[in-house]
Amino acid sequence: MTLDDAVIARHTVKAFEGGKTLPQEQIETLLNVLQNSPSSVNSQPWHFVVASTAEGRAAIAKSTTGAFIYNEPKVLNASHVIALCMRTDLDDQHLQKVLAQESADGRFVAEGAQAGQDKSRRSYVDMHRYESRDIPQWMEKQVYLALGGLLLGAAMLGIDATPMEGFDQRALDLSLGLREKGFTSVVLVSLGYRSEGDFNAALPKSRLPREEIFTFI
């Protein structure tokens, strides 16, 4: 499948066929996509909870009740559901961990490169903490970068997917014990096989024309 084919074929699945499981090698590819997602100054302010069992999906489905009950079947009938989460803060411990990993991976060749990277990254964190005062929003943007890569990766593999913001964030955080670990949920993605009830599969894709969304200079 070409990239052009994938972006045209991709759509938000409205119903999954329960009881079918995606091949593990495909899941591993998508986990690789998430692990290697880009983030501003390589801050990596995320955590991903992967539910591959009925018990795991049920834990996530606790957040799709009440006003969000329409999303419950998309969680329970999927093969896998991934909760994309962000850190509650970019603290010193996390920044040190990222820097140590970069060093272990051999990214600092030139003299002073490690100190320079640390200073540069901390300057951005401080800018968003003190001047912009938007650390949560900044971290959330990085999670959505990962979401885009995940959806495109799924499309390239021919995997049906549904991104969902329609869930009770507090209920999910409590169900998964996220806040005790320093994380909070941002968005869900269900992955699996669409069922005959997926009416969206038969509908044409609709986007604004190029002349409306592009300016060439």
PDB file of C-alpha atoms in Angstrom:
ATOM      1  CA  MET A   1       0.000   0.000   0.000  1.00  0.00           C
ATOM      2  CA  THR A   2       1.342   3.409  -0.951  1.00  0.00           C
ATOM      3  CA  LEU A   3       1.112   6.429   1.343  1.00  0.00           C
ATOM      4  CA  ASP A   4      -1.461   7.981  -1.011  1.00  0.00           C
ATOM      5  CA  ASP A   5      -3.557   4.798  -0.833  1.00  0.00           C
ATOM      6  CA  ALA A   6      -3.344   4.701   2.948  1.00  0.00           C
ATOM      7  CA  VAL A   7      -4.477   8.276   3.578  1.00  0.00           C
ATOM      8  CA  ILE A   8      -7.438   7.859   1.228  1.00  0.00           C
ATOM      9  CA  ALA A   9      -8.483   4.466   2.626  1.00  0.00           C
ATOM     10  CA  ARG A  10      -8.110   5.504   6.281  1.00  0.00           C
ATOM     11  CA  HIS A  11     -11.293   6.430   8.083  1.00  0.00           C
ATOM     12  CA  THR A  12     -12.594   6.521  11.639  1.00  0.00           C
ATOM     13  CA  VAL A  13     -14.159   3.127  12.255  1.00  0.00           C
ATOM     14  CA  LYS A  14     -17.588   3.269  13.900  1.00  0.00           C
ATOM     15  CA  ALA A  15     -17.966  -0.429  14.790  1.00  0.00           C
ATOM     16  CA  PHE A  16     -15.514  -3.277  15.394  1.00  0.00           C
ATOM     17  CA  GLU A  17     -15.991  -7.014  15.045  1.00  0.00           C
ATOM     18  CA  GLY A  18     -15.443  -8.495  18.481  1.00  0.00           C
ATOM     19  CA  GLY A  19     -13.394 -11.618  19.128  1.00  0.00           C
ATOM     20  CA  LYS A  20     -10.741 -10.947  16.470  1.00  0.00           C
ATOM     21  CA  THR A  21      -7.140 -10.202  17.412  1.00  0.00           C
ATOM     22  CA  LEU A  22      -4.541  -8.368  15.374  1.00  0.00           C
ATOM     23  CA  PRO A  23      -1.235 -10.163  14.677  1.00  0.00           C
ATOM     24  CA  GLN A  24       1.357  -9.390  17.321  1.00  0.00           C
ATOM     25  CA  GLU A  25       3.925  -8.396  14.697  1.00  0.00           C
ATOM     26  CA  GLN A  26       1.626  -5.592  13.543  1.00  0.00           C
ATOM     27  CA  ILE A  27       1.158  -4.402  17.115  1.00  0.00           C
ATOM     28  CA  GLU A  28       4.924  -4.423  17.609  1.00  0.00           C
ATOM     29  CA  THR A  29       5.299  -2.207  14.546  1.00  0.00           C
ATOM     30  CA  LEU A  30       2.799   0.292  15.948  1.00  0.00           C
ATOM     31  CA  LEU A  31       4.541   0.277  19.338  1.00  0.00           C
ATOM     32  CA  ASN A  32       7.758   1.055  17.479  1.00  0.00           C
ATOM     33  CA  VAL A  33       6.000   3.974  15.798  1.00  0.00           C
ATOM     34  CA  LEU A  34       4.902   5.331  19.170  1.00  0.00           C
ATOM     35  CA  GLN A  35       8.286   4.838  20.825  1.00  0.00           C
ATOM     36  CA  ASN A  36      10.020   6.705  18.012  1.00  0.00           C
ATOM     37  CA  SER A  37       7.493   9.528  17.685  1.00  0.00           C
ATOM     38  CA  PRO A  38       8.933  13.040  17.393  1.00  0.00           C
ATOM     39  CA  SER A  39       8.541  15.513  20.249  1.00  0.00           C
ATOM     40  CA  SER A  40       9.684  19.066  20.878  1.00  0.00           C
ATOM     41  CA  VAL A  41      13.322  19.057  22.080  1.00  0.00           C
ATOM     42  CA  ASN A  42      12.952  15.266  22.411  1.00  0.00           C
ATOM     43  CA  SER A  43      11.019  15.833  25.635  1.00  0.00           C
ATOM     44  CA  GLN A  44       9.007  12.580  25.259  1.00  0.00           C
ATOM     45  CA  PRO A  45       6.376  13.652  27.822  1.00  0.00           C
ATOM     46  CA  TRP A  46       4.172  10.604  27.267  1.00  0.00           C
ATOM     47  CA  HIS A  47       3.130   7.181  28.429  1.00  0.00           C
ATOM     48  CA  PHE A  48       1.076   4.609  26.510  1.00  0.00           C
ATOM     49  CA  VAL A  49      -1.227   2.048  28.153  1.00  0.00           C
ATOM     50  CA  VAL A  50      -1.902  -0.868  25.790  1.00  0.00           C
ATOM     51  CA  ALA A  51      -4.970  -3.007  26.489  1.00  0.00           C
ATOM     52  CA  SER A  52      -4.818  -6.327  24.614  1.00  0.00           C
ATOM     53  CA  THR A  53      -7.039  -8.433  26.898  1.00  0.00           C
ATOM     54  CA  ALA A  54     -10.735  -8.400  27.739  1.00  0.00           C
ATOM     55  CA  GLU A  55      -9.826  -7.312  31.266  1.00  0.00           C
ATOM     56  CA  GLY A  56      -7.690  -4.454  29.970  1.00  0.00           C
ATOM     57  CA  ARG A  57     -10.373  -3.244  27.590  1.00  0.00           C
ATOM     58  CA  ALA A  58     -12.948  -3.432  30.388  1.00  0.00           C
ATOM     59  CA  ALA A  59     -10.731  -1.236  32.570  1.00  0.00           C
ATOM     60  CA  ILE A  60     -10.631   1.376  29.827  1.00  0.00           C
ATOM     61  CA  ALA A  61     -14.363   0.991  29.128  1.00  0.00           C
ATOM     62  CA  LYS A  62     -15.081   2.271  32.642  1.00  0.00           C
ATOM     63  CA  SER A  63     -14.459   5.712  31.161  1.00  0.00           C
ATOM     64  CA  THR A  64     -17.035   5.238  28.376  1.00  0.00           C
ATOM     65  CA  THR A  65     -20.230   5.305  30.403  1.00  0.00           C
ATOM     66  CA  GLY A  66     -22.925   7.959  30.766  1.00  0.00           C
ATOM     67  CA  ALA A  67     -22.501  10.648  28.128  1.00  0.00           C
ATOM     68  CA  PHE A  68     -19.792   8.573  26.428  1.00  0.00           C
ATOM     69  CA  ILE A  69     -21.639   5.239  26.275  1.00  0.00           C
ATOM     70  CA  TYR A  70     -21.639   5.397  22.469  1.00  0.00           C
ATOM     71  CA  ASN A  71     -17.896   4.677  22.538  1.00  0.00           C
ATOM     72  CA  GLU A  72     -18.105   1.654  24.836  1.00  0.00           C
ATOM     73  CA  PRO A  73     -18.543  -0.920  22.009  1.00  0.00           C
ATOM     74  CA  LYS A  74     -15.577   0.576  20.171  1.00  0.00           C
ATOM     75  CA  VAL A  75     -13.465  -0.204  23.231  1.00  0.00           C
ATOM     76  CA  LEU A  76     -14.874  -3.602  24.180  1.00  0.00           C
ATOM     77  CA  ASN A  77     -14.981  -5.029  20.628  1.00  0.00           C
ATOM     78  CA  ALA A  78     -11.578  -3.812  19.473  1.00  0.00           C
ATOM     79  CA  SER A  79      -8.530  -6.038  19.339  1.00  0.00           C
ATOM     80  CA  HIS A  80      -6.331  -3.510  21.148  1.00  0.00           C
ATOM     81  CA  VAL A  81      -6.999  -0.149  22.764  1.00  0.00           C
ATOM     82  CA  ILE A  82      -4.207   2.310  23.483  1.00  0.00           C
ATOM     83  CA  ALA A  83      -4.580   5.127  25.985  1.00  0.00           C
ATOM     84  CA  LEU A  84      -2.185   7.906  25.026  1.00  0.00           C
ATOM     85  CA  CYS A  85      -1.231   9.776  28.185  1.00  0.00           C
ATOM     86  CA  MET A  86       0.948  12.708  29.109  1.00  0.00           C
ATOM     87  CA  ARG A  87       3.039  13.521  32.136  1.00  0.00           C
ATOM     88  CA  THR A  88       1.558  15.819  34.753  1.00  0.00           C
ATOM     89  CA  ASP A  89       4.846  17.757  34.773  1.00  0.00           C
ATOM     90  CA  LEU A  90       8.240  17.845  33.093  1.00  0.00           C
ATOM     91  CA  ASP A  91      10.211  17.515  36.297  1.00  0.00           C
ATOM     92  CA  ASP A  92      13.964  17.262  36.771  1.00  0.00           C
ATOM     93  CA  GLN A  93      13.886  13.495  37.180  1.00  0.00           C
ATOM     94  CA  HIS A  94      12.331  13.034  33.743  1.00  0.00           C
ATOM     95  CA  LEU A  95      14.698  15.499  32.090  1.00  0.00           C
ATOM     96  CA  GLN A  96      17.679  13.702  33.602  1.00  0.00           C
ATOM     97  CA  LYS A  97      16.328  10.338  32.427  1.00  0.00           C
ATOM     98  CA  VAL A  98      15.944  11.576  28.841  1.00  0.00           C
ATOM     99  CA  LEU A  99      19.440  13.058  28.872  1.00  0.00           C
ATOM    100  CA  ALA A 100      20.952   9.842  30.229  1.00  0.00           C
ATOM    101  CA  GLN A 101      19.212   7.812  27.519  1.00  0.00           C
ATOM    102  CA  GLU A 102      20.499  10.136  24.810  1.00  0.00           C
ATOM    103  CA  SER A 103      24.000   9.687  26.194  1.00  0.00           C
ATOM    104  CA  ALA A 104      23.651   5.900  26.343  1.00  0.00           C
ATOM    105  CA  ASP A 105      22.435   5.880  22.741  1.00  0.00           C
ATOM    106  CA  GLY A 106      25.555   7.755  21.606  1.00  0.00           C
ATOM    107  CA  ARG A 107      24.005  11.067  20.608  1.00  0.00           C
ATOM    108  CA  PHE A 108      26.729  13.214  22.172  1.00  0.00           C
ATOM    109  CA  VAL A 109      29.821  13.031  19.975  1.00  0.00           C
ATOM    110  CA  ALA A 110      31.173  16.561  20.092  1.00  0.00           C
ATOM    111  CA  GLU A 111      32.648  18.000  23.265  1.00  0.00           C
ATOM    112  CA  GLY A 112      30.037  19.904  25.242  1.00  0.00           C
ATOM    113  CA  ALA A 113      27.145  18.454  23.247  1.00  0.00           C
ATOM    114  CA  GLN A 114      25.486  16.850  26.261  1.00  0.00           C
ATOM    115  CA  ALA A 115      25.598  20.028  28.331  1.00  0.00           C
ATOM    116  CA  GLY A 116      24.340  22.012  25.350  1.00  0.00           C
ATOM    117  CA  GLN A 117      21.405  19.678  24.793  1.00  0.00           C
ATOM    118  CA  ASP A 118      20.454  19.784  28.460  1.00  0.00           C
ATOM    119  CA  LYS A 119      20.614  23.583  28.565  1.00  0.00           C
ATOM    120  CA  SER A 120      18.603  23.960  25.363  1.00  0.00           C
ATOM    121  CA  ARG A 121      15.863  21.573  26.457  1.00  0.00           C
ATOM    122  CA  ARG A 122      15.577  23.164  29.895  1.00  0.00           C
ATOM    123  CA  SER A 123      15.330  26.603  28.315  1.00  0.00           C
ATOM    124  CA  TYR A 124      12.241  25.456  26.404  1.00  0.00           C
ATOM    125  CA  VAL A 125      10.750  23.862  29.505  1.00  0.00           C
ATOM    126  CA  ASP A 126      11.353  27.071  31.460  1.00  0.00           C
ATOM    127  CA  MET A 127       9.856  29.171  28.669  1.00  0.00           C
ATOM    128  CA  HIS A 128       6.664  27.116  28.733  1.00  0.00           C
ATOM    129  CA  ARG A 129       6.624  26.961  32.524  1.00  0.00           C
ATOM    130  CA  TYR A 130       7.223  30.655  33.290  1.00  0.00           C
ATOM    131  CA  GLU A 131       6.630  32.832  30.217  1.00  0.00           C
ATOM    132  CA  SER A 132       3.943  30.942  28.298  1.00  0.00           C
ATOM    133  CA  ARG A 133       2.652  29.128  31.392  1.00  0.00           C
ATOM    134  CA  ASP A 134       1.332  26.340  29.188  1.00  0.00           C
ATOM    135  CA  ILE A 135       3.323  23.257  30.166  1.00  0.00           C
ATOM    136  CA  PRO A 136       0.240  20.949  30.069  1.00  0.00           C
ATOM    137  CA  GLN A 137      -0.851  22.225  26.657  1.00  0.00           C
ATOM    138  CA  TRP A 138       2.702  21.935  25.315  1.00  0.00           C
ATOM    139  CA  MET A 139       2.999  18.326  26.497  1.00  0.00           C
ATOM    140  CA  GLU A 140      -0.427  17.519  25.093  1.00  0.00           C
ATOM    141  CA  LYS A 141       0.700  18.739  21.665  1.00  0.00           C
ATOM    142  CA  GLN A 142       3.514  16.187  21.714  1.00  0.00           C
ATOM    143  CA  VAL A 143       1.038  13.394  22.480  1.00  0.00           C
ATOM    144  CA  TYR A 144      -1.034  14.425  19.470  1.00  0.00           C
ATOM    145  CA  LEU A 145       2.077  14.206  17.302  1.00  0.00           C
ATOM    146  CA  ALA A 146       2.344  10.585  18.443  1.00  0.00           C
ATOM    147  CA  LEU A 147      -1.353  10.079  17.702  1.00  0.00           C
ATOM    148  CA  GLY A 148      -0.905  11.219  14.104  1.00  0.00           C
ATOM    149  CA  GLY A 149       1.949   8.794  13.559  1.00  0.00           C
ATOM    150  CA  LEU A 150      -0.025   5.949  15.118  1.00  0.00           C
ATOM    151  CA  LEU A 151      -3.053   6.534  12.874  1.00  0.00           C
ATOM    152  CA  LEU A 152      -0.920   6.779   9.750  1.00  0.00           C
ATOM    153  CA  GLY A 153       1.047   3.678  10.748  1.00  0.00           C
ATOM    154  CA  ALA A 154      -2.182   1.747  11.275  1.00  0.00           C
ATOM    155  CA  ALA A 155      -3.450   2.868   7.868  1.00  0.00           C
ATOM    156  CA  MET A 156      -0.244   1.724   6.173  1.00  0.00           C
ATOM    157  CA  LEU A 157      -0.701  -1.718   7.760  1.00  0.00           C
ATOM    158  CA  GLY A 158      -4.357  -1.906   6.767  1.00  0.00           C
ATOM    159  CA  ILE A 159      -5.455  -1.819  10.417  1.00  0.00           C
ATOM    160  CA  ASP A 160      -8.809  -0.266  11.243  1.00  0.00           C
ATOM    161  CA  ALA A 161      -8.577   2.438  13.905  1.00  0.00           C
ATOM    162  CA  THR A 162     -10.712   4.872  15.867  1.00  0.00           C
ATOM    163  CA  PRO A 163      -9.305   7.863  17.786  1.00  0.00           C
ATOM    164  CA  MET A 164     -11.557   8.938  20.664  1.00  0.00           C
ATOM    165  CA  GLU A 165     -11.676  12.018  22.846  1.00  0.00           C
ATOM    166  CA  GLY A 166     -15.145  10.992  24.027  1.00  0.00           C
ATOM    167  CA  PHE A 167     -14.352   9.462  27.405  1.00  0.00           C
ATOM    168  CA  ASP A 168     -14.317  10.468  31.055  1.00  0.00           C
ATOM    169  CA  GLN A 169     -10.705  11.468  31.664  1.00  0.00           C
ATOM    170  CA  ARG A 170     -10.964  11.360  35.445  1.00  0.00           C
ATOM    171  CA  ALA A 171     -12.619   7.941  35.394  1.00  0.00           C
ATOM    172  CA  LEU A 172      -9.895   6.561  33.120  1.00  0.00           C
ATOM    173  CA  ASP A 173      -7.099   8.047  35.226  1.00  0.00           C
ATOM    174  CA  LEU A 174      -8.608   6.404  38.310  1.00  0.00           C
ATOM    175  CA  SER A 175      -9.256   3.079  36.592  1.00  0.00           C
ATOM    176  CA  LEU A 176      -5.678   2.806  35.337  1.00  0.00           C
ATOM    177  CA  GLY A 177      -4.024   4.400  38.383  1.00  0.00           C
ATOM    178  CA  LEU A 178      -2.406   7.017  36.154  1.00  0.00           C
ATOM    179  CA  ARG A 179      -2.259   9.992  38.490  1.00  0.00           C
ATOM    180  CA  GLU A 180      -0.321   8.103  41.151  1.00  0.00           C
ATOM    181  CA  LYS A 181       2.293   7.447  38.492  1.00  0.00           C
ATOM    182  CA  GLY A 182       2.458  11.071  37.355  1.00  0.00           C
ATOM    183  CA  PHE A 183       0.368  10.741  34.191  1.00  0.00           C
ATOM    184  CA  THR A 184      -3.045  11.765  32.913  1.00  0.00           C
ATOM    185  CA  SER A 185      -4.992  10.457  29.915  1.00  0.00           C
ATOM    186  CA  VAL A 186      -5.313  12.469  26.704  1.00  0.00           C
ATOM    187  CA  VAL A 187      -6.872  10.362  23.924  1.00  0.00           C
ATOM    188  CA  LEU A 188      -7.834   6.755  23.165  1.00  0.00           C
ATOM    189  CA  VAL A 189      -7.252   4.742  19.995  1.00  0.00           C
ATOM    190  CA  SER A 190      -9.053   1.482  19.279  1.00  0.00           C
ATOM    191  CA  LEU A 191      -7.463  -0.910  16.790  1.00  0.00           C
ATOM    192  CA  GLY A 192      -8.931  -4.010  15.186  1.00  0.00           C
ATOM    193  CA  TYR A 193     -11.234  -5.225  12.447  1.00  0.00           C
ATOM    194  CA  ARG A 194     -14.246  -3.210  11.389  1.00  0.00           C
ATOM    195  CA  SER A 195     -17.608  -4.948  11.354  1.00  0.00           C
ATOM    196  CA  GLU A 196     -20.545  -4.714   8.946  1.00  0.00           C
ATOM    197  CA  GLY A 197     -21.952  -2.098  11.308  1.00  0.00           C
ATOM    198  CA  ASP A 198     -19.203   0.331  10.346  1.00  0.00           C
ATOM    199  CA  PHE A 199     -21.330   2.656   8.239  1.00  0.00           C
ATOM    200  CA  ASN A 200     -18.444   5.097   7.823  1.00  0.00           C
ATOM    201  CA  ALA A 201     -16.558   2.637   5.606  1.00  0.00           C
ATOM    202  CA  ALA A 202     -19.066   3.106   2.773  1.00  0.00           C
ATOM    203  CA  LEU A 203     -19.115   6.887   2.910  1.00  0.00           C
ATOM    204  CA  PRO A 204     -16.847   9.000   0.699  1.00  0.00           C
ATOM    205  CA  LYS A 205     -14.033  10.907   2.356  1.00  0.00           C
ATOM    206  CA  SER A 206     -14.760  14.636   2.590  1.00  0.00           C
ATOM    207  CA  ARG A 207     -12.103  17.324   2.874  1.00  0.00           C
ATOM    208  CA  LEU A 208     -11.967  20.967   1.859  1.00  0.00           C
ATOM    209  CA  PRO A 209     -10.431  21.550  -1.595  1.00  0.00           C
ATOM    210  CA  ARG A 210      -6.723  22.268  -1.931  1.00  0.00           C
ATOM    211  CA  GLU A 211      -7.262  25.878  -2.941  1.00  0.00           C
ATOM    212  CA  GLU A 212      -8.962  26.431   0.423  1.00  0.00           C
ATOM    213  CA  ILE A 213      -6.229  24.921   2.607  1.00  0.00           C
ATOM    214  CA  PHE A 214      -2.948  25.562   0.788  1.00  0.00           C
ATOM    215  CA  THR A 215      -1.100  28.789   0.047  1.00  0.00           C
ATOM    216  CA  PHE A 216       1.948  28.420  -2.176  1.00  0.00           C
ATOM    217  CA  ILE A 217       4.517  31.236  -2.005  1.00  0.00           C
TER     218      ILE A 217
END
